[in-house]
PDB file of C-alpha atoms in Angstrom:
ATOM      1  CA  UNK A 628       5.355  37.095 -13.032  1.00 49.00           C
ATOM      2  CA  UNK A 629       2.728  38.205 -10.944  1.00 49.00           C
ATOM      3  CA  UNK A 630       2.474  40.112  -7.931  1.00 58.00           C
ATOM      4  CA  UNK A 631       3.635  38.413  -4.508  1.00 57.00           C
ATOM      5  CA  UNK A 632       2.673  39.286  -1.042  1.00 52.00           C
ATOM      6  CA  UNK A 633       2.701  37.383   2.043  1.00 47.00           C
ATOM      7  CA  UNK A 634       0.905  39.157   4.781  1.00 41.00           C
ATOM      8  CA  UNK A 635       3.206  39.622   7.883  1.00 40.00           C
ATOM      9  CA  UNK A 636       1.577  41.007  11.430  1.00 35.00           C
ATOM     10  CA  UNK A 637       5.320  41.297  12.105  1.00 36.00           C
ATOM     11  CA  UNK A 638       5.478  44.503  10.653  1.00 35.00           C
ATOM     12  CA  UNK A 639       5.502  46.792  13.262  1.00 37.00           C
ATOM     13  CA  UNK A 640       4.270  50.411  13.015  1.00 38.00           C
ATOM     14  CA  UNK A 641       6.523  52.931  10.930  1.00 34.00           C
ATOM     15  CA  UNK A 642       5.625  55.611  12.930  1.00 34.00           C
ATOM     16  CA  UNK A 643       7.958  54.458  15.972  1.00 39.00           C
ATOM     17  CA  UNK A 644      10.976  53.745  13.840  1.00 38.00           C
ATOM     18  CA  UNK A 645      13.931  56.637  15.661  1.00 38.00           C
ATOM     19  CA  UNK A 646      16.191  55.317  12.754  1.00 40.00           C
ATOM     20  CA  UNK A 647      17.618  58.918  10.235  1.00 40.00           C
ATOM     21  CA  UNK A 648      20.056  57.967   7.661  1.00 40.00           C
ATOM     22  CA  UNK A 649      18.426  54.844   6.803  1.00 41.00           C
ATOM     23  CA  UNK A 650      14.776  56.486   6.370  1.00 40.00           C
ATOM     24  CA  UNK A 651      16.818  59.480   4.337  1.00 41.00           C
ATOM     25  CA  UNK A 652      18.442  57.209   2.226  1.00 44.00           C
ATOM     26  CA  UNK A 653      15.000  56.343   0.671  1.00 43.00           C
ATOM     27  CA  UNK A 654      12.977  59.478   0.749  1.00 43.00           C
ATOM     28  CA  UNK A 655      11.869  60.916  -2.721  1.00 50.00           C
ATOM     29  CA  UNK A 656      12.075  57.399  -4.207  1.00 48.00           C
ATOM     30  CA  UNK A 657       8.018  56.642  -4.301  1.00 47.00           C
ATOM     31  CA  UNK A 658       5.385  55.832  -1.794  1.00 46.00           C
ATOM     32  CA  UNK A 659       4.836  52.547  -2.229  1.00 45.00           C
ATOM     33  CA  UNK A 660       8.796  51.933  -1.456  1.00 46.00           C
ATOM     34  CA  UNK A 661       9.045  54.388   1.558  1.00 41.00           C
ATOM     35  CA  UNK A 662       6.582  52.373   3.129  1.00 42.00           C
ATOM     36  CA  UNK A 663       8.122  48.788   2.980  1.00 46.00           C
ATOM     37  CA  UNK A 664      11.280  50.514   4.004  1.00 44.00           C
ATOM     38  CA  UNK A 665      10.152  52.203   7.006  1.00 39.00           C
ATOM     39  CA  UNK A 666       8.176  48.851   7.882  1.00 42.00           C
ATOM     40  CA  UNK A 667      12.035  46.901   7.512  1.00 43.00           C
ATOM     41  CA  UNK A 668      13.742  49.806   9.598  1.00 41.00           C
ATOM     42  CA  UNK A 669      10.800  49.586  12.307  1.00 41.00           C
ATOM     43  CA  UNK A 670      12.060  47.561  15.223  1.00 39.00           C
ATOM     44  CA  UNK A 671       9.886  47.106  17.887  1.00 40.00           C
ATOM     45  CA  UNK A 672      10.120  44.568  20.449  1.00 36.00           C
ATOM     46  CA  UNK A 673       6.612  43.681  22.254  1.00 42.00           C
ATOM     47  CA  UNK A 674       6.918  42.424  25.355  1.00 45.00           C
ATOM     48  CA  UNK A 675      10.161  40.821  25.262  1.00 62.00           C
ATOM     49  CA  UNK A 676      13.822  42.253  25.788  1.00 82.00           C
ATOM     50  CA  UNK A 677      15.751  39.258  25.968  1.00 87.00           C
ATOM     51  CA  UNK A 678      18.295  40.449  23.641  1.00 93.00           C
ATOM     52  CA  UNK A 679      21.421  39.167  23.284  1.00 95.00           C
ATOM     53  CA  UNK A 680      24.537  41.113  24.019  1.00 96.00           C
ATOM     54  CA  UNK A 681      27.101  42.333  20.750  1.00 96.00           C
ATOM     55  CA  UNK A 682      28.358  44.975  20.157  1.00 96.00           C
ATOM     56  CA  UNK A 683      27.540  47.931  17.580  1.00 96.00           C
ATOM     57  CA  UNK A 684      30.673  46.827  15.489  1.00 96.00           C
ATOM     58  CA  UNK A 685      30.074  42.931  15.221  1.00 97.00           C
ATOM     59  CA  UNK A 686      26.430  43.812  14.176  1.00 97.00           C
ATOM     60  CA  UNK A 687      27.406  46.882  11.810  1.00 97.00           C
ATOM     61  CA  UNK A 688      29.723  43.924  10.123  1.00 96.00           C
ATOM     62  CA  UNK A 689      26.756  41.161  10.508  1.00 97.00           C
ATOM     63  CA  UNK A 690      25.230  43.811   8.635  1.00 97.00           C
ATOM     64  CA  UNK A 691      27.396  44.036   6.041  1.00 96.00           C
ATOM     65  CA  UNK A 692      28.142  40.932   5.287  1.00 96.00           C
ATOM     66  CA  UNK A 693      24.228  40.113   4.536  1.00 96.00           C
ATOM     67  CA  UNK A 694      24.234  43.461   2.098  1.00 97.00           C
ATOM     68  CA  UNK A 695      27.303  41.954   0.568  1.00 96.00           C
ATOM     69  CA  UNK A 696      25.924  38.376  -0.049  1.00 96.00           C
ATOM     70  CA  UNK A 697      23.243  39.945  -1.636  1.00 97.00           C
ATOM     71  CA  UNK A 698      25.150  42.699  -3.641  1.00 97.00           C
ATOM     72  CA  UNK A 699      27.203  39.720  -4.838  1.00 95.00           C
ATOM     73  CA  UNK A 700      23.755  37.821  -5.767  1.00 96.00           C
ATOM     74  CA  UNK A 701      22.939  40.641  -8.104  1.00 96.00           C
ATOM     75  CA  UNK A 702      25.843  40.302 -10.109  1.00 94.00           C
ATOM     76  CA  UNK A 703      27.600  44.312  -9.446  1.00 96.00           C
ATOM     77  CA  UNK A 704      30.847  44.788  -9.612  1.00 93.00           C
ATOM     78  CA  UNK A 705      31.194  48.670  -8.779  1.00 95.00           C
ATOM     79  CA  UNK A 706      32.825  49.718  -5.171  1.00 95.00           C
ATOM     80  CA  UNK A 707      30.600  52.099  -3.299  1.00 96.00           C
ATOM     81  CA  UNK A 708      32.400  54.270  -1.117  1.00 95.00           C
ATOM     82  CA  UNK A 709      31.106  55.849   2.151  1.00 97.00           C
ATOM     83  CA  UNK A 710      28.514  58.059   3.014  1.00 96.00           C
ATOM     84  CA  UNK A 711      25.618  59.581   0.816  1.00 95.00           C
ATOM     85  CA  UNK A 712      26.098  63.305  -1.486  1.00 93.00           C
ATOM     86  CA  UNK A 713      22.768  63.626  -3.042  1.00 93.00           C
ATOM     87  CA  UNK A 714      19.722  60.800  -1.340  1.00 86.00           C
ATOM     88  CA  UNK A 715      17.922  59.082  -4.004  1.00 91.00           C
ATOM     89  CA  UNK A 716      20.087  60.034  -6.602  1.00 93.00           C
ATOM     90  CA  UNK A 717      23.673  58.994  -6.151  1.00 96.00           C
ATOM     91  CA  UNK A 718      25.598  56.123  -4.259  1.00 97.00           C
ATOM     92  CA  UNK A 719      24.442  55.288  -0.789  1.00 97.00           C
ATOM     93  CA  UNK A 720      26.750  53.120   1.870  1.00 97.00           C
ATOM     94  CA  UNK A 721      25.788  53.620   5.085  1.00 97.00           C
ATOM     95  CA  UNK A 722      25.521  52.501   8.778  1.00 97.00           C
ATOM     96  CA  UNK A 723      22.099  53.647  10.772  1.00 96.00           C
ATOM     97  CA  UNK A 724      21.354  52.603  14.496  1.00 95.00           C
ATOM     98  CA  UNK A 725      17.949  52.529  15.751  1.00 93.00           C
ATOM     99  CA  UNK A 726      16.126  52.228  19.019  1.00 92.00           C
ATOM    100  CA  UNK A 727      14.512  48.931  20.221  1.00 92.00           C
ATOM    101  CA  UNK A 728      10.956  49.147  22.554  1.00 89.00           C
ATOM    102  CA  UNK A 729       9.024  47.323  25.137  1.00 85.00           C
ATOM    103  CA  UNK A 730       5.609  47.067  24.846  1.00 62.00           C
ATOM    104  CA  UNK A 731       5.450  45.664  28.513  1.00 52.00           C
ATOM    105  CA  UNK A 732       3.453  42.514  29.688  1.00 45.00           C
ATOM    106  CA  UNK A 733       0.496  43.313  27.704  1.00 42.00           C
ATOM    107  CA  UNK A 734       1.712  45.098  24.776  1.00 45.00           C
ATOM    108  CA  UNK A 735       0.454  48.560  25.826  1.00 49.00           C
ATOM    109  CA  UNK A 736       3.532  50.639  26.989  1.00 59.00           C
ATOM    110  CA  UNK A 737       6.000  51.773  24.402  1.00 71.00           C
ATOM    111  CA  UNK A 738       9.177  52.811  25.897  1.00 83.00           C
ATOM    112  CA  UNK A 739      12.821  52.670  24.738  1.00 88.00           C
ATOM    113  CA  UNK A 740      15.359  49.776  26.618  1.00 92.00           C
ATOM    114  CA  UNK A 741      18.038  51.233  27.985  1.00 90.00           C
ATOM    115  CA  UNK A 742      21.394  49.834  25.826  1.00 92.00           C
ATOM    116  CA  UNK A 743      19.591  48.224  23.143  1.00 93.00           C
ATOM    117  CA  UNK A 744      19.932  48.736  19.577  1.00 95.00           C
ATOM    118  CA  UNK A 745      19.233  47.815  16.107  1.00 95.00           C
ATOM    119  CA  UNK A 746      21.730  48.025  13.216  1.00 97.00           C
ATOM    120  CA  UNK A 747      20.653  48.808   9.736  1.00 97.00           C
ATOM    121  CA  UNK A 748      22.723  49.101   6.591  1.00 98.00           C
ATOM    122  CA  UNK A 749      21.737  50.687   3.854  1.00 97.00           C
ATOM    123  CA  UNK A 750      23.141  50.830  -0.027  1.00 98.00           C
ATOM    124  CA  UNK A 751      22.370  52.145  -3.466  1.00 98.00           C
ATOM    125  CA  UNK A 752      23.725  52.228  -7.115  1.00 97.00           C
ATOM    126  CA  UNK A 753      22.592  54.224  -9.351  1.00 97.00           C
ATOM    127  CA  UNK A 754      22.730  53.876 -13.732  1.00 96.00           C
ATOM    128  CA  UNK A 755      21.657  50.040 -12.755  1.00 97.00           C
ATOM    129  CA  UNK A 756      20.047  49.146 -16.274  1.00 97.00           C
ATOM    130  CA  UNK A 757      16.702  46.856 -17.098  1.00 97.00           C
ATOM    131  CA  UNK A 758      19.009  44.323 -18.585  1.00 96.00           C
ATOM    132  CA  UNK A 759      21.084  44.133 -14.802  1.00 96.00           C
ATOM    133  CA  UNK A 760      18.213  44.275 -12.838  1.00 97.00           C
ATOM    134  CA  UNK A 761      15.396  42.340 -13.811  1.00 97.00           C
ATOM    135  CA  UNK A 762      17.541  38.884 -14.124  1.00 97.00           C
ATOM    136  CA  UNK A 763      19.598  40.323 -11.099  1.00 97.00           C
ATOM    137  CA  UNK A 764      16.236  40.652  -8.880  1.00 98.00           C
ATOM    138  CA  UNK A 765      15.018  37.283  -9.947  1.00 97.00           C
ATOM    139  CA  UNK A 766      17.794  35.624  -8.823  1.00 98.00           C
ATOM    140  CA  UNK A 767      17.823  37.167  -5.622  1.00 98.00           C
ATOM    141  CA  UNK A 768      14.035  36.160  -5.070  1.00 98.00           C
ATOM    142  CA  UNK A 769      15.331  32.734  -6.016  1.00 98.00           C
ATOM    143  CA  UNK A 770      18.486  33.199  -3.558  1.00 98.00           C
ATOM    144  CA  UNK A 771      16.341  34.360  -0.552  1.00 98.00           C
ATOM    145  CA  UNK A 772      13.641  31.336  -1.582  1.00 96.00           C
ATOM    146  CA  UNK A 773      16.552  28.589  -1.211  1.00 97.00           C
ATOM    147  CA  UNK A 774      17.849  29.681   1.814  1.00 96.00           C
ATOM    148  CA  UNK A 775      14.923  29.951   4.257  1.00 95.00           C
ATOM    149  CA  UNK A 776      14.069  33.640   3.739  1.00 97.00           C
ATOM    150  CA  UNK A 777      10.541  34.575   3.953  1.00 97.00           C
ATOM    151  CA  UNK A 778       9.061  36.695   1.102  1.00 98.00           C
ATOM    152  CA  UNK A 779       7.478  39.074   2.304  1.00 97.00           C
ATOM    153  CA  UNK A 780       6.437  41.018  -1.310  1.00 98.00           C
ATOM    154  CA  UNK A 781       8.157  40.562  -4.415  1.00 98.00           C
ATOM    155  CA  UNK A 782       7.684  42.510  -7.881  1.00 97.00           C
ATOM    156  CA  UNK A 783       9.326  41.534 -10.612  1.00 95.00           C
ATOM    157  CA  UNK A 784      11.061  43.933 -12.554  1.00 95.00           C
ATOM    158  CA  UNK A 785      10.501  44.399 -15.948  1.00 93.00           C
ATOM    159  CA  UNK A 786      11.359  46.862 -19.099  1.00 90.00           C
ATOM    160  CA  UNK A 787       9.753  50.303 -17.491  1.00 93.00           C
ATOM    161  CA  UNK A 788       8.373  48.348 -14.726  1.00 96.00           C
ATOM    162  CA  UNK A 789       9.801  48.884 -11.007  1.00 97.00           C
ATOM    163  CA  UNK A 790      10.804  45.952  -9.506  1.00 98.00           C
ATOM    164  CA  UNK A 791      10.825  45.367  -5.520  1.00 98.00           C
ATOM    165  CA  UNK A 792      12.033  42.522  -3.017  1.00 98.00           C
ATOM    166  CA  UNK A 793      11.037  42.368   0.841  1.00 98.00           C
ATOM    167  CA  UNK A 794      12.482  39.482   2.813  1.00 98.00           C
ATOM    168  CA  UNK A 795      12.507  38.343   6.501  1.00 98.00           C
ATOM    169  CA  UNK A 796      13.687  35.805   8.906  1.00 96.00           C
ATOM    170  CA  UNK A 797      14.118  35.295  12.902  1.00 89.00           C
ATOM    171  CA  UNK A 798      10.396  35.824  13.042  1.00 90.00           C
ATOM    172  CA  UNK A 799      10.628  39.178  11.684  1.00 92.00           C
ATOM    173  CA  UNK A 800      13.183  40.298  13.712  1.00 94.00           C
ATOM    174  CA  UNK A 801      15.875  40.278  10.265  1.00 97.00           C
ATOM    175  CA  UNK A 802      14.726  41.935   7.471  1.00 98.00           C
ATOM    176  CA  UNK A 803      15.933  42.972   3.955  1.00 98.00           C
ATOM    177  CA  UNK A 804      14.707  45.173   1.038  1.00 98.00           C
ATOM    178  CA  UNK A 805      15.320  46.283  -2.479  1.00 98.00           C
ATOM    179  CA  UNK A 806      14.285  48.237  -4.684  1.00 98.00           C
ATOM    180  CA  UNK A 807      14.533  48.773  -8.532  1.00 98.00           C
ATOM    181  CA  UNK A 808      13.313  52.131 -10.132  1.00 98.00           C
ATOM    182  CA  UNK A 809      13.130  51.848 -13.923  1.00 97.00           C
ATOM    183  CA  UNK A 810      12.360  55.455 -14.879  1.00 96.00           C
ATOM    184  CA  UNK A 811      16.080  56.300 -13.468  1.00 95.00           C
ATOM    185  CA  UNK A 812      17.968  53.355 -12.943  1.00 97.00           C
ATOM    186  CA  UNK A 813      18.336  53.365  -9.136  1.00 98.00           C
ATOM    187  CA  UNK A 814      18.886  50.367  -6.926  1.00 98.00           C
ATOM    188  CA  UNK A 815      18.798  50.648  -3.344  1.00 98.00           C
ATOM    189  CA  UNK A 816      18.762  47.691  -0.639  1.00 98.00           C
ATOM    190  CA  UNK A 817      18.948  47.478   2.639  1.00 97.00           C
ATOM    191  CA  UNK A 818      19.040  45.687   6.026  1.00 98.00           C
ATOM    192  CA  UNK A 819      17.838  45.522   9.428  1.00 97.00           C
ATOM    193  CA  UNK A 820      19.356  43.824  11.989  1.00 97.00           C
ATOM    194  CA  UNK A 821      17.714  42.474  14.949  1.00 96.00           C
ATOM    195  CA  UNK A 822      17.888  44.097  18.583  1.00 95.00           C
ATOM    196  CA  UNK A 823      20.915  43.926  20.837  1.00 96.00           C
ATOM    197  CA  UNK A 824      22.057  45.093  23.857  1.00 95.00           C
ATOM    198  CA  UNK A 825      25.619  46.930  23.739  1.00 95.00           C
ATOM    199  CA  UNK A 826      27.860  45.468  26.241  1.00 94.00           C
ATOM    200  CA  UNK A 827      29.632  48.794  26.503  1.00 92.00           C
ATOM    201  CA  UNK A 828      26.455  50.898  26.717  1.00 89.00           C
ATOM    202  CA  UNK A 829      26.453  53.408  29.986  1.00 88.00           C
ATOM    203  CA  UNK A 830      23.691  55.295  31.700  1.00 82.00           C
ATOM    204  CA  UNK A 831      24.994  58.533  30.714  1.00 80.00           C
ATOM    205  CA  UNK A 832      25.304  57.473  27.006  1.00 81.00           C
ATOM    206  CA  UNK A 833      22.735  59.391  24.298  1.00 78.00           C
ATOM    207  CA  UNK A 834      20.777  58.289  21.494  1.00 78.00           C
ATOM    208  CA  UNK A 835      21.075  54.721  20.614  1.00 84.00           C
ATOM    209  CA  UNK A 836      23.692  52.542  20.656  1.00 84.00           C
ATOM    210  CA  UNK A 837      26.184  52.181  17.603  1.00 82.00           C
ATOM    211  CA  UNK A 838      25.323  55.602  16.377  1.00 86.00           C
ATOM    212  CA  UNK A 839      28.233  56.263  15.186  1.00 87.00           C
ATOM    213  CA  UNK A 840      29.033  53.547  13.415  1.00 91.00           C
ATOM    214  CA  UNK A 841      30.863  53.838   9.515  1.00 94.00           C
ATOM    215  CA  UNK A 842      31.265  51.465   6.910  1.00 95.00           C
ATOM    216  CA  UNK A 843      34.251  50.700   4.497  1.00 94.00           C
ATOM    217  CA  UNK A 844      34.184  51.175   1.319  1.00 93.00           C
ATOM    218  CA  UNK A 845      31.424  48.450   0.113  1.00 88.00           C
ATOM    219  CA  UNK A 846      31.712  45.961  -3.125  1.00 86.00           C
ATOM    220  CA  UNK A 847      34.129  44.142  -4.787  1.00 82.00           C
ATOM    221  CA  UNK A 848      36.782  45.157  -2.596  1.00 54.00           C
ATOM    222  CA  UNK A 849      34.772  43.366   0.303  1.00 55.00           C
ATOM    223  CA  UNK A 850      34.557  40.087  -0.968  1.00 51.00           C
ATOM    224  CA  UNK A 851      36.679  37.170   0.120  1.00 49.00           C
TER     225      UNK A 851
END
């Protein structure tokens, strides 16, 4: 199947992404990948914070339940556990908050708003074969397609052939990714959740809200 891209002037600029363990998760895992990632993780709000208000747990679990649907889509039926040993290599499950910006009236500021947030989750399996993957990713493109996703890029995967998904929604503001790497048999996805403001957030507070959010044990174990 060929090639399919869908330009998107959603995409904000990677450059202004604050997320860290989502970025980490993908680095060493080619160029091509990093950059769709850090385009998915990006969220930038131009010149509107009308946010709604939820807090860091509801949206770590919103989260989650969109990296399970899809997880379930793909047909695995391992149980990743939390955290990360060795990025790009081993099993990945885990939470990353990022902040959101303003871009002011006119689009030409770019400052942080104070107690606003954006949850990502991020995943990854590794020994996923061709004969898992490439029917798994096509049925996700087909999921995604069905249910009012926009497709942003998709690759199919194929025998020694990397295979990639990119997906959106809300106007940009909820976006997915995954990633097949044939030459070791690595699958990572992941999720970005659009901004919020943290009911409990205080003036005195650091970093961005939801920081220090961590995930359960992700997988079989999660379904219901």
């Amino acid at each position: 199947m060929p090639h399919e891209t869908v330009p998107s002037a959603a995409i904000p600029d990677p450059s202004r992404s604050r997320s860290s363990s989502f970025l980490l998760g993908v680095l060493g895992c080619g160029g091509a990948a990093l950059v769709g990632v850090l385009a998915l993780v990006a969220t930038l709000a131009w010149g509107s914070t009308d946010f709604p208000r939820v807090a860091p747990e509801e949206m770590a679990d919103r989260a989650l339940q969109r990296s399970q649907k899809a997880y379930d889509v793909m047909g695995f039926d391992r149980t990743i556990e939390p955290g990360v040993e060795r990025i790009g290599v081993s099993t990945q499950n885990t939470f990353d908050s990022g902040f959101c910006y303003d871009g002011g009236l006119l689009g030409l500021e770019d400052k942080t708003v104070d107690g606003a947030y954006s949850m990502s989750h991020t995943w990854a399996l590794d020994h996923v074969p061709a004969s898992q993957a490439i029917p798994g990713l096509r049925r996700l493109h087909r999921f995604f397609k069905d249910n009012g996703w926009k497709i942003t890029s998709y690759d199919e995967a194929g025998q020694g052939k990397d295979g990639e998904l990119f997906v959106q929604r809300a106007g940009g503001d909820e976006r997915m990714s995954f990633t097949w790497y044939s030459d070791r048999e690595y699958f990572t996805g992941g999720v970005s959740m659009p901004c919020a403001y943290d009911p409990q957030w205080k003036t005195t507070d650091a970093g961005p809200a939801g920081d220090n959010q961590w995930p359960p044990a992700f997988g079989p174990a999660q379904r219901h």
